[in-house]
Amino acid sequence: MEQYVIKGGNRLNGEIEIGGAKNAALAILAASIMTDETVTIENLPNVRDINVLLQAIEEIGAKVERVDAHKVKINGSFIRDVSVDNEFIRRIRASYYLIGALLGKYKKAEVALPGGCDIGSRPIDLHIKGFRAMGATVDIAHGLVIAEAERLSGTHIYMDKVSVGATINIMMAAAMAEGKTVIENAAKEPHVVDVANFLNSMGAKIRGAGTDVIRIKGVERFGDCQYSIIPDQIEAGTFMTAAVATKGDIMIKNVIPKHLEAISAKLIEIGAEVVEFDDAVRVSATKRLESTNIKTLPYPGFPTDMQPQMAVTLALSNGTSVISESIFENRFRYVDELTKMGATIQVDGRTAIISGVEGFTGADVHAPDLRAGAALVIAGLSAKGFTTVSDIGYIYRGYEQFEQKLKQLGGEIQLVNNEKEVAKFKLKIG
Ligand code: EPZ
C-alpha cells in the first residue's frame, strides 16, 4: 500500500514552481467540449482528477490529444453520447461540470452523481435549481443526474448560498442558453474568473465574473481557442504553510500574489515573513509563531481548502487559536491524526480550538482527504522523528509531484510501498 515515510526536522529551503489550478482546469476541461472546434489548453496540472476527467470526455467521443503532461488539444465535435457514467468519474466531485457543459451544448446530459473528498454532504441542489430555472427538467435516478431541455432560456438566478461549483455550472449552461442570464450572489474565486475567461475566449458573452453578479448573454455556438490555466492558489498556499511550519525559507514561483492575499495576511499576522514579487512570493519564518483566529469564507475570505494546512501551522504556534469552518461540516477529520503527533486540538462542530505546542513527534497517520493529507505531510516534515502517511491517493488527486517538490526543498520524504521499504528509509536516513 503506497505511503509516504518522512524524517522530520529539516527546514525547507529553496524554490519551487506552482502548477495550474486544479479547480479551474476541471471546469475548463468540461467546458472545452461545448465547441465543435479544437481548443488547446496549457498549464494543465498533471494530477489524478484531471486525468480521470480527460478519460471521461474521451469515452463519450471527444478527441483528446495529450501534447505533453501539461498541454492538451480537445475537439468535442465527435461526441456521440451524453451519458457519462463509470467508476472513475463517480469518484471525483468535478464530474458535475459535465452536466452544465452537455446540457448547454446538447440540451441533454446524463452524468453519474459526483463523488469527491468526504468533507461534508456535498449536495448539488443549487446546480439543479439553476438548470431548472433555465427550463431544464432535472431528475436523479439510478445514481445519475438526468437533465434535458427543449430549449434553455436565460433567467435571473439568486444563489441561496455562495457555491463555486454551482456558479460555474450555471454559467456554462447559460453561456449557450437563449437570451440573458443574471447570476446573483455568485462565487468570486479566481477559478470562477478563469472559467469565464476561457468561455469568453471561445466566444461566450460573460461579464462580471469575480464579482457577485455575473451577466451572461447566450450564444449559439463557440469557436476555437488557446488558453492557459491560472496558477493554483491552494498548491501555493500549501507550500507557504510548509515554509512556516518548518521555519524554512521558500521562494514560490509562478503564482498570482493577489490570489494569496488572505493566506499571506494570516501568515504575516502570526509572525512569518511574506515578500511579494510580480509572479512569486517568498515565505520564511525564523522564530516560533503567534496564535490567531481563522474563519473560512468564500473568496476573497480565507479559503476552506487551506484550513487543514493552517491548523498544522497554528498547532505549533504560541498560544490558543480558533478555526471556524463555515463552508463544510466535516472538515476536521485530520484532527485525530494530528493528535497522534502531539497536537492539542478540541473540535466542537464547525469550530476547532487549538492550543499550540512546542513541536510534534512523528507517528503513523492516514490522510482523510486531499488537503488534510497535504497538511499531515507538513506536520511530519516539522515533527521530531519519523512519520508515515497512508491513503496518499487523495494527495495525488490534487498535487503534482508533491514529494518531489518537497525533496527539492530539502524535505526527507520517500514514497514507499511496504513496511520493508519504510525500514530501509529509516536505516538509510538514521
Ligand atoms: C469546490 O467544491 C472545490 N472543488 C473545493 O475544493 C472547494 O473546497 C470548494 O469549491 C469551496 O471553495 C472543486 O472545484 C472540484 P461549493 P464545490 O459548491 O463546488 C454547499 C479541493 O480540496 N452546496 O463552493 O463542491 C456545499 O455543501 C476541493 O480542491 C450546497 O449546499 O464547493 C458547501 O457547504 C475540496 N448545494 C458550500 O455550498 C450545492 O448545490 C460551498 O460548496 C452546492 C454546494
Coordinates of C-alpha atoms and ligand atoms in Angstrom, one line a residue:
M1 CA 0.0 0.0 0.0
E2 CA 1.6 3.3 -1.1
Q3 CA 2.5 5.7 1.7
Y4 CA 5.0 8.5 2.5
V5 CA 7.7 8.0 5.1
I6 CA 9.1 11.2 6.4
K7 CA 12.0 12.1 8.7
G8 CA 11.1 15.5 10.2
G9 CA 13.3 18.3 11.4
N10 CA 14.7 19.9 8.2
R11 CA 13.9 23.5 7.5
L12 CA 12.5 23.6 3.9
N13 CA 14.6 26.0 1.8
G14 CA 14.9 26.8 -1.9
E15 CA 12.5 27.5 -4.7
I16 CA 9.6 25.6 -6.4
E17 CA 7.3 26.3 -9.4
I18 CA 3.5 26.1 -8.9
G19 CA 1.3 24.3 -11.4
G20 CA -2.0 25.1 -13.0
A21 CA -5.1 25.5 -10.8
K22 CA -6.8 22.0 -10.5
N23 CA -10.3 23.5 -9.7
A24 CA -10.1 25.9 -12.7
A25 CA -8.7 23.2 -15.0
L26 CA -11.5 20.7 -14.2
A27 CA -14.2 23.1 -15.1
I28 CA -12.4 24.3 -18.2
L29 CA -11.8 20.8 -19.5
A30 CA -15.6 20.2 -19.1
A31 CA -16.4 23.5 -20.9
S32 CA -13.9 22.6 -23.7
I33 CA -16.4 20.1 -25.2
M34 CA -19.0 22.8 -25.7
T35 CA -17.4 23.8 -29.0
D36 CA -17.1 21.7 -32.2
E37 CA -13.7 23.4 -32.9
T38 CA -10.4 22.4 -31.4
V39 CA -9.3 24.1 -28.2
T40 CA -5.7 24.0 -26.8
I41 CA -5.3 24.2 -23.1
E42 CA -1.9 24.8 -21.4
N43 CA -0.5 24.8 -17.8
L44 CA -2.8 21.9 -17.0
P45 CA -1.9 20.3 -13.7
N46 CA -0.9 16.6 -14.2
V47 CA -3.0 15.3 -11.3
R48 CA -5.3 12.3 -11.0
D49 CA -8.6 14.2 -11.1
I50 CA -7.6 15.9 -14.3
N51 CA -6.7 12.6 -15.9
V52 CA -10.0 11.0 -14.8
L53 CA -12.0 13.8 -16.4
L54 CA -10.0 13.7 -19.6
Q55 CA -10.7 9.9 -19.8
A56 CA -14.4 10.6 -19.2
I57 CA -14.7 13.1 -22.1
E58 CA -12.7 10.8 -24.4
E59 CA -15.1 8.0 -23.5
I60 CA -18.1 10.0 -24.8
G61 CA -16.3 10.6 -28.0
A62 CA -14.4 13.8 -27.7
K63 CA -11.0 13.8 -29.4
V64 CA -8.3 14.3 -26.7
E65 CA -4.6 14.8 -27.8
R66 CA -2.2 15.0 -24.9
V67 CA 0.5 17.2 -26.4
D68 CA 2.5 16.8 -23.2
A69 CA 1.8 16.4 -19.5
H70 CA 0.6 19.9 -19.2
K71 CA -0.9 20.6 -22.6
V72 CA -3.9 19.1 -24.3
K73 CA -5.9 19.6 -27.5
I74 CA -9.6 18.8 -27.3
N75 CA -12.3 18.6 -30.0
G76 CA -15.9 18.0 -28.9
S77 CA -17.4 17.6 -32.4
F78 CA -17.1 13.8 -32.3
I79 CA -19.2 13.4 -29.1
R80 CA -21.8 10.8 -29.7
D81 CA -23.0 10.2 -26.2
V82 CA -24.2 12.5 -23.5
S83 CA -24.3 9.8 -20.8
V84 CA -21.2 9.8 -18.6
D85 CA -21.1 7.0 -16.0
N86 CA -18.1 5.0 -15.0
E87 CA -16.4 4.0 -11.7
F88 CA -13.7 6.7 -12.2
I89 CA -16.0 9.6 -12.8
R90 CA -18.1 8.7 -9.8
R91 CA -15.0 9.3 -7.6
I92 CA -14.5 13.0 -8.5
R93 CA -16.6 16.0 -7.5
A94 CA -16.0 17.9 -10.7
S95 CA -17.9 15.3 -12.8
Y96 CA -20.9 17.7 -12.2
Y97 CA -19.4 20.2 -14.7
L98 CA -20.2 17.8 -17.5
I99 CA -23.9 18.3 -16.7
G100 CA -23.7 22.1 -17.4
A101 CA -21.4 21.6 -20.5
L102 CA -23.5 18.9 -22.1
L103 CA -26.9 20.5 -21.2
G104 CA -25.7 23.8 -22.6
K105 CA -24.5 22.3 -25.9
Y106 CA -26.8 19.3 -26.5
K107 CA -29.7 20.2 -24.2
K108 CA -29.3 16.8 -22.6
A109 CA -27.0 15.3 -20.1
E110 CA -26.8 12.1 -18.1
V111 CA -23.9 12.1 -15.6
A112 CA -23.1 10.0 -12.5
L113 CA -23.8 11.8 -9.2
P114 CA -20.5 13.3 -8.1
G115 CA -18.1 11.9 -5.6
G116 CA -15.2 13.9 -4.1
C117 CA -13.5 14.2 -0.7
D118 CA -15.6 13.3 2.3
I119 CA -15.6 16.8 3.9
G120 CA -19.3 17.1 4.1
S121 CA -22.6 16.1 2.4
R122 CA -21.6 17.8 -0.9
P123 CA -25.2 18.3 -2.3
I124 CA -25.8 19.7 -5.8
D125 CA -29.3 21.1 -5.2
L126 CA -28.1 24.6 -6.2
H127 CA -26.8 23.3 -9.5
I128 CA -30.1 21.6 -10.2
K129 CA -32.1 24.7 -9.2
G130 CA -30.2 26.8 -11.7
F131 CA -30.7 24.3 -14.6
R132 CA -34.4 24.1 -13.8
A133 CA -34.7 27.9 -13.7
M134 CA -33.4 27.9 -17.3
G135 CA -36.2 25.5 -18.3
A136 CA -34.5 22.1 -18.0
T137 CA -36.1 19.1 -16.4
V138 CA -33.6 17.5 -14.0
D139 CA -34.1 14.1 -12.3
I140 CA -31.9 11.9 -10.2
A141 CA -32.3 8.2 -11.0
H142 CA -30.1 5.1 -10.8
G143 CA -27.3 7.3 -9.4
L144 CA -27.4 9.6 -12.4
V145 CA -28.3 13.2 -12.8
I146 CA -30.5 13.3 -15.9
A147 CA -31.0 16.8 -17.3
E148 CA -32.9 17.7 -20.5
A149 CA -34.4 20.9 -22.1
E150 CA -36.4 21.6 -25.2
R151 CA -34.7 25.0 -25.0
L152 CA -32.6 26.7 -22.3
S153 CA -33.8 30.2 -21.7
G154 CA -31.8 32.9 -19.9
T155 CA -33.2 33.9 -16.5
H156 CA -32.4 35.7 -13.2
I157 CA -31.0 33.4 -10.6
Y158 CA -30.3 34.3 -7.0
M159 CA -27.9 31.8 -5.4
D160 CA -29.2 30.8 -1.9
K161 CA -25.6 30.0 -0.9
V162 CA -22.3 31.1 -2.4
S163 CA -21.3 27.9 -4.4
V164 CA -18.2 27.7 -6.6
G165 CA -19.4 24.6 -8.4
A166 CA -23.0 25.8 -8.9
T167 CA -21.9 29.3 -10.1
I168 CA -19.6 27.7 -12.7
N169 CA -22.0 25.1 -13.8
I170 CA -24.9 27.5 -14.2
M171 CA -22.6 30.0 -16.0
M172 CA -21.6 27.2 -18.5
A173 CA -25.2 26.2 -19.3
A174 CA -26.3 29.9 -19.5
A175 CA -23.5 30.6 -22.0
M176 CA -25.4 28.7 -24.6
A177 CA -29.0 29.4 -23.4
E178 CA -31.3 31.8 -25.4
G179 CA -31.2 35.3 -24.0
K180 CA -29.7 36.8 -20.9
T181 CA -29.0 35.2 -17.5
V182 CA -28.0 37.1 -14.4
I183 CA -26.4 35.1 -11.5
E184 CA -26.6 37.0 -8.2
N185 CA -24.7 36.0 -5.1
A186 CA -22.2 34.3 -7.4
A187 CA -18.9 32.8 -6.1
K188 CA -15.9 35.1 -6.8
E189 CA -13.0 32.6 -6.6
P190 CA -10.1 33.1 -9.1
H191 CA -11.1 29.9 -10.8
V192 CA -14.6 31.2 -11.5
V193 CA -13.0 34.1 -13.3
D194 CA -10.7 31.7 -15.2
V195 CA -13.6 29.6 -16.4
A196 CA -15.4 32.8 -17.5
N197 CA -12.3 34.0 -19.4
F198 CA -12.0 30.6 -21.1
L199 CA -15.6 30.6 -22.2
N200 CA -15.3 34.1 -23.5
S201 CA -12.2 33.1 -25.4
M202 CA -14.4 30.5 -27.2
G203 CA -16.9 33.3 -28.0
A204 CA -19.2 33.4 -24.9
K205 CA -20.5 36.7 -23.7
I206 CA -19.9 36.7 -19.9
R207 CA -19.4 39.9 -17.8
G208 CA -18.9 40.4 -14.1
A209 CA -17.1 37.1 -13.2
G210 CA -15.2 37.8 -10.0
T211 CA -18.0 40.0 -8.6
D212 CA -21.2 38.7 -7.0
V213 CA -23.2 39.5 -10.1
I214 CA -22.4 37.7 -13.3
R215 CA -24.3 38.6 -16.5
I216 CA -24.4 36.2 -19.5
K217 CA -25.8 36.6 -23.0
G218 CA -26.3 33.2 -24.6
V219 CA -24.7 32.4 -27.9
E220 CA -25.5 29.6 -30.4
R221 CA -22.0 28.2 -30.9
F222 CA -18.5 28.6 -29.8
G223 CA -15.2 28.8 -31.8
D224 CA -11.7 27.5 -31.1
C225 CA -9.2 29.0 -28.7
Q226 CA -5.8 28.6 -27.0
Y227 CA -5.9 29.0 -23.2
S228 CA -3.5 28.8 -20.3
I229 CA -4.8 27.9 -16.8
I230 CA -4.1 30.3 -13.9
P231 CA -1.6 29.1 -11.1
D232 CA -3.1 27.0 -8.3
Q233 CA -3.6 29.3 -5.3
I234 CA -4.1 26.3 -2.9
E235 CA -0.9 24.5 -4.0
A236 CA 0.9 27.8 -3.5
G237 CA -0.7 28.3 -0.1
T238 CA 0.2 24.7 0.9
F239 CA 3.9 25.4 0.3
M240 CA 3.6 28.8 2.1
T241 CA 2.5 27.0 5.2
A242 CA 5.2 24.3 4.7
A243 CA 7.8 27.0 4.8
V244 CA 6.3 28.5 8.0
A245 CA 5.7 25.2 9.8
T246 CA 9.3 24.0 9.2
K247 CA 10.8 27.5 9.9
G248 CA 12.2 27.5 6.4
D249 CA 12.6 30.0 3.6
I250 CA 10.9 29.2 0.3
M251 CA 10.6 31.2 -3.0
I252 CA 7.3 30.0 -4.5
K253 CA 7.3 30.9 -8.2
N254 CA 4.6 31.1 -10.8
V255 CA 1.8 32.5 -8.6
I256 CA -0.6 35.4 -8.7
P257 CA 0.1 37.1 -5.3
K258 CA -3.3 38.8 -5.3
H259 CA -5.0 35.4 -5.1
L260 CA -2.9 34.6 -2.0
E261 CA -3.8 37.7 0.0
A262 CA -5.9 36.1 2.7
I263 CA -3.2 33.4 3.3
S264 CA -0.3 35.9 3.3
A265 CA -2.2 38.2 5.7
K266 CA -2.7 35.4 8.2
L267 CA 0.9 34.2 8.0
I268 CA 2.2 37.7 8.5
E269 CA -0.2 38.2 11.4
I270 CA 1.3 35.2 13.2
G271 CA 4.9 36.5 12.6
A272 CA 6.0 34.9 9.4
E273 CA 7.7 36.9 6.6
V274 CA 6.0 37.1 3.2
V275 CA 7.6 39.1 0.4
E276 CA 5.6 39.5 -2.8
F277 CA 7.1 39.7 -6.3
D278 CA 5.2 40.0 -9.7
D279 CA 4.7 36.3 -10.0
A280 CA 6.3 34.8 -6.9
V281 CA 6.1 35.0 -3.1
R282 CA 9.0 34.4 -0.7
V283 CA 7.8 33.0 2.7
S284 CA 10.1 32.4 5.7
A285 CA 9.9 32.1 9.5
T286 CA 12.7 32.1 11.9
K287 CA 11.1 32.2 15.3
R288 CA 8.1 30.5 17.0
L289 CA 4.9 32.0 15.7
E290 CA 1.9 33.5 17.5
S291 CA -1.7 32.4 17.5
T292 CA -4.6 33.9 15.6
N293 CA -8.2 33.1 14.7
I294 CA -9.4 31.9 11.3
K295 CA -12.9 31.8 9.8
T296 CA -13.0 30.1 6.4
L297 CA -15.1 32.1 3.9
P298 CA -15.8 32.3 0.2
Y299 CA -13.2 34.2 -1.8
P300 CA -11.7 36.7 -1.0
G301 CA -12.0 35.3 2.6
F302 CA -9.7 32.7 4.0
P303 CA -10.1 29.6 1.7
T304 CA -11.5 26.4 3.2
D305 CA -9.0 24.4 1.2
M306 CA -6.2 25.9 3.3
Q307 CA -7.9 25.2 6.6
P308 CA -6.0 21.9 7.5
Q309 CA -2.7 23.3 6.4
M310 CA -3.2 26.5 8.6
A311 CA -4.4 24.3 11.5
V312 CA -1.0 22.5 11.5
T313 CA 0.8 25.8 11.5
L314 CA -1.3 27.1 14.4
A315 CA -0.9 23.9 16.3
L316 CA 2.8 24.7 16.5
S317 CA 2.3 28.4 17.4
N318 CA 2.4 30.1 20.8
G319 CA -1.0 30.4 22.4
T320 CA -4.5 29.4 21.6
S321 CA -6.1 29.8 18.1
V322 CA -9.7 29.2 17.0
I323 CA -10.6 28.0 13.5
S324 CA -14.2 28.2 12.4
E325 CA -15.0 26.1 9.3
S326 CA -18.0 27.9 7.7
I327 CA -18.1 26.1 4.4
F328 CA -18.0 22.3 5.0
E329 CA -19.5 20.5 8.0
N330 CA -16.9 17.7 8.3
R331 CA -13.5 19.2 7.6
F332 CA -11.7 18.4 10.9
R333 CA -11.2 14.7 10.3
Y334 CA -7.4 15.2 10.3
V335 CA -7.5 16.3 14.0
D336 CA -7.4 12.8 15.4
E337 CA -4.4 12.1 13.2
L338 CA -2.6 15.3 14.3
T339 CA -3.3 14.4 18.0
K340 CA -1.2 11.2 17.5
M341 CA 1.7 13.6 16.7
G342 CA 1.1 15.6 19.9
A343 CA -1.2 18.4 18.8
T344 CA -3.7 19.7 21.3
I345 CA -6.9 20.5 19.4
Q346 CA -10.5 20.4 20.6
V347 CA -13.2 20.2 17.9
D348 CA -16.8 21.2 18.6
G349 CA -18.9 21.0 15.5
R350 CA -17.5 23.5 13.0
T351 CA -15.0 25.1 15.5
A352 CA -11.5 23.8 16.4
I353 CA -9.8 25.3 19.5
I354 CA -6.0 24.8 19.0
S355 CA -3.6 25.1 21.9
G356 CA -0.1 25.5 20.4
V357 CA 2.6 23.0 21.4
E358 CA 6.4 23.4 21.1
G359 CA 6.7 20.6 18.5
F360 CA 5.2 17.4 17.0
T361 CA 6.6 13.9 17.3
G362 CA 6.5 11.6 14.4
A363 CA 3.6 9.0 14.2
D364 CA 1.8 6.7 11.7
V365 CA -1.2 8.7 10.4
H366 CA -3.6 8.4 7.4
A367 CA -4.9 11.1 5.1
P368 CA -8.7 11.5 5.4
D369 CA -8.9 13.8 2.3
L370 CA -6.9 15.7 -0.2
R371 CA -6.0 18.9 1.8
A372 CA -5.8 17.2 5.2
G373 CA -3.3 14.7 3.6
A374 CA -1.1 17.5 2.5
A375 CA -1.4 19.1 6.0
L376 CA -0.3 15.8 7.7
V377 CA 2.8 15.7 5.4
I378 CA 3.7 19.2 6.5
A379 CA 3.2 18.1 10.1
G380 CA 5.5 15.1 9.5
L381 CA 8.2 17.4 8.0
S382 CA 8.2 19.6 11.1
A383 CA 8.0 16.7 13.6
K384 CA 10.8 15.1 15.6
G385 CA 11.4 11.6 14.3
F386 CA 9.7 9.5 11.6
T387 CA 6.1 9.8 10.3
T388 CA 4.3 7.6 7.8
V389 CA 1.3 9.0 5.9
S390 CA -1.0 6.4 4.3
D391 CA -4.0 6.8 2.0
I392 CA -1.9 9.2 -0.1
G393 CA -4.0 8.5 -3.2
Y394 CA -6.0 11.6 -2.0
I395 CA -2.9 13.7 -2.3
Y396 CA -2.3 12.6 -5.9
R397 CA -5.8 13.9 -6.8
G398 CA -4.7 17.5 -6.4
Y399 CA -0.9 17.8 -6.0
E400 CA 1.5 17.2 -8.9
Q401 CA 5.0 15.8 -7.9
F402 CA 4.3 16.7 -4.2
E403 CA 7.0 14.6 -2.7
Q404 CA 9.5 15.5 -5.4
K405 CA 8.9 19.3 -4.8
L406 CA 9.3 18.7 -1.0
K407 CA 12.5 16.8 -1.6
Q408 CA 13.8 19.6 -3.8
L409 CA 13.3 21.9 -0.8
G410 CA 15.3 19.6 1.5
G411 CA 12.5 17.5 2.9
E412 CA 13.4 14.0 3.9
I413 CA 10.4 12.2 2.3
Q414 CA 10.1 9.0 0.4
L415 CA 7.2 7.2 -1.4
V416 CA 7.2 3.6 -0.2
N417 CA 5.1 0.5 -0.9
N418 CA 5.6 -1.6 2.2
E419 CA 7.0 -1.9 5.7
K420 CA 10.3 -3.2 4.4
E421 CA 10.8 0.0 2.4
V422 CA 9.9 2.0 5.5
A423 CA 12.6 0.2 7.5
K424 CA 15.1 0.8 4.7
F425 CA 14.4 4.5 4.6
K426 CA 14.7 4.8 8.4
L427 CA 18.0 2.9 8.3
K428 CA 19.4 5.0 5.4
I429 CA 18.4 8.3 7.0
G430 CA 19.1 7.2 10.5
Ligands
EPZ1 C1 -15.3 23.5 -4.9 O1 -16.1 22.5 -4.4 C2 -13.9 22.9 -4.9 N1 -13.9 21.6 -5.7 C3 -13.5 22.5 -3.4 O2 -12.1 22.1 -3.4 C4 -13.6 23.8 -2.5 O3 -13.4 23.4 -1.2 C5 -15.0 24.4 -2.7 O4 -15.3 24.7 -4.1 C6 -15.1 25.7 -2.0 O5 -14.1 26.6 -2.5 C7 -13.8 21.8 -7.0 O6 -13.7 22.8 -7.5 C8 -13.7 20.5 -7.8 P1 -19.1 24.8 -3.2 P2 -17.7 22.7 -4.5 O7 -20.2 24.4 -4.1 O8 -18.0 23.3 -5.8 C9 -22.8 23.8 -0.3 C10 -10.3 20.8 -3.0 O9 -9.7 20.5 -2.0 N2 -23.5 23.4 -1.6 O10 -18.5 26.1 -3.3 O11 -18.4 21.4 -4.2 C11 -21.6 22.8 -0.1 O12 -22.1 21.7 0.6 C12 -11.8 20.8 -3.1 O13 -9.7 21.1 -4.1 C13 -24.9 23.2 -1.5 O14 -25.5 23.3 -0.4 O15 -18.0 23.7 -3.3 C14 -20.7 23.7 0.8 O16 -21.2 23.7 2.1 C15 -12.4 20.3 -1.7 N3 -25.6 22.9 -2.6 C16 -20.9 25.1 0.2 O17 -22.1 25.1 -0.5 C17 -24.9 22.9 -3.8 O18 -25.6 22.6 -4.8 C18 -19.8 25.5 -0.8 O19 -19.6 24.5 -1.7 C19 -23.6 23.1 -3.9 C20 -22.9 23.4 -2.8

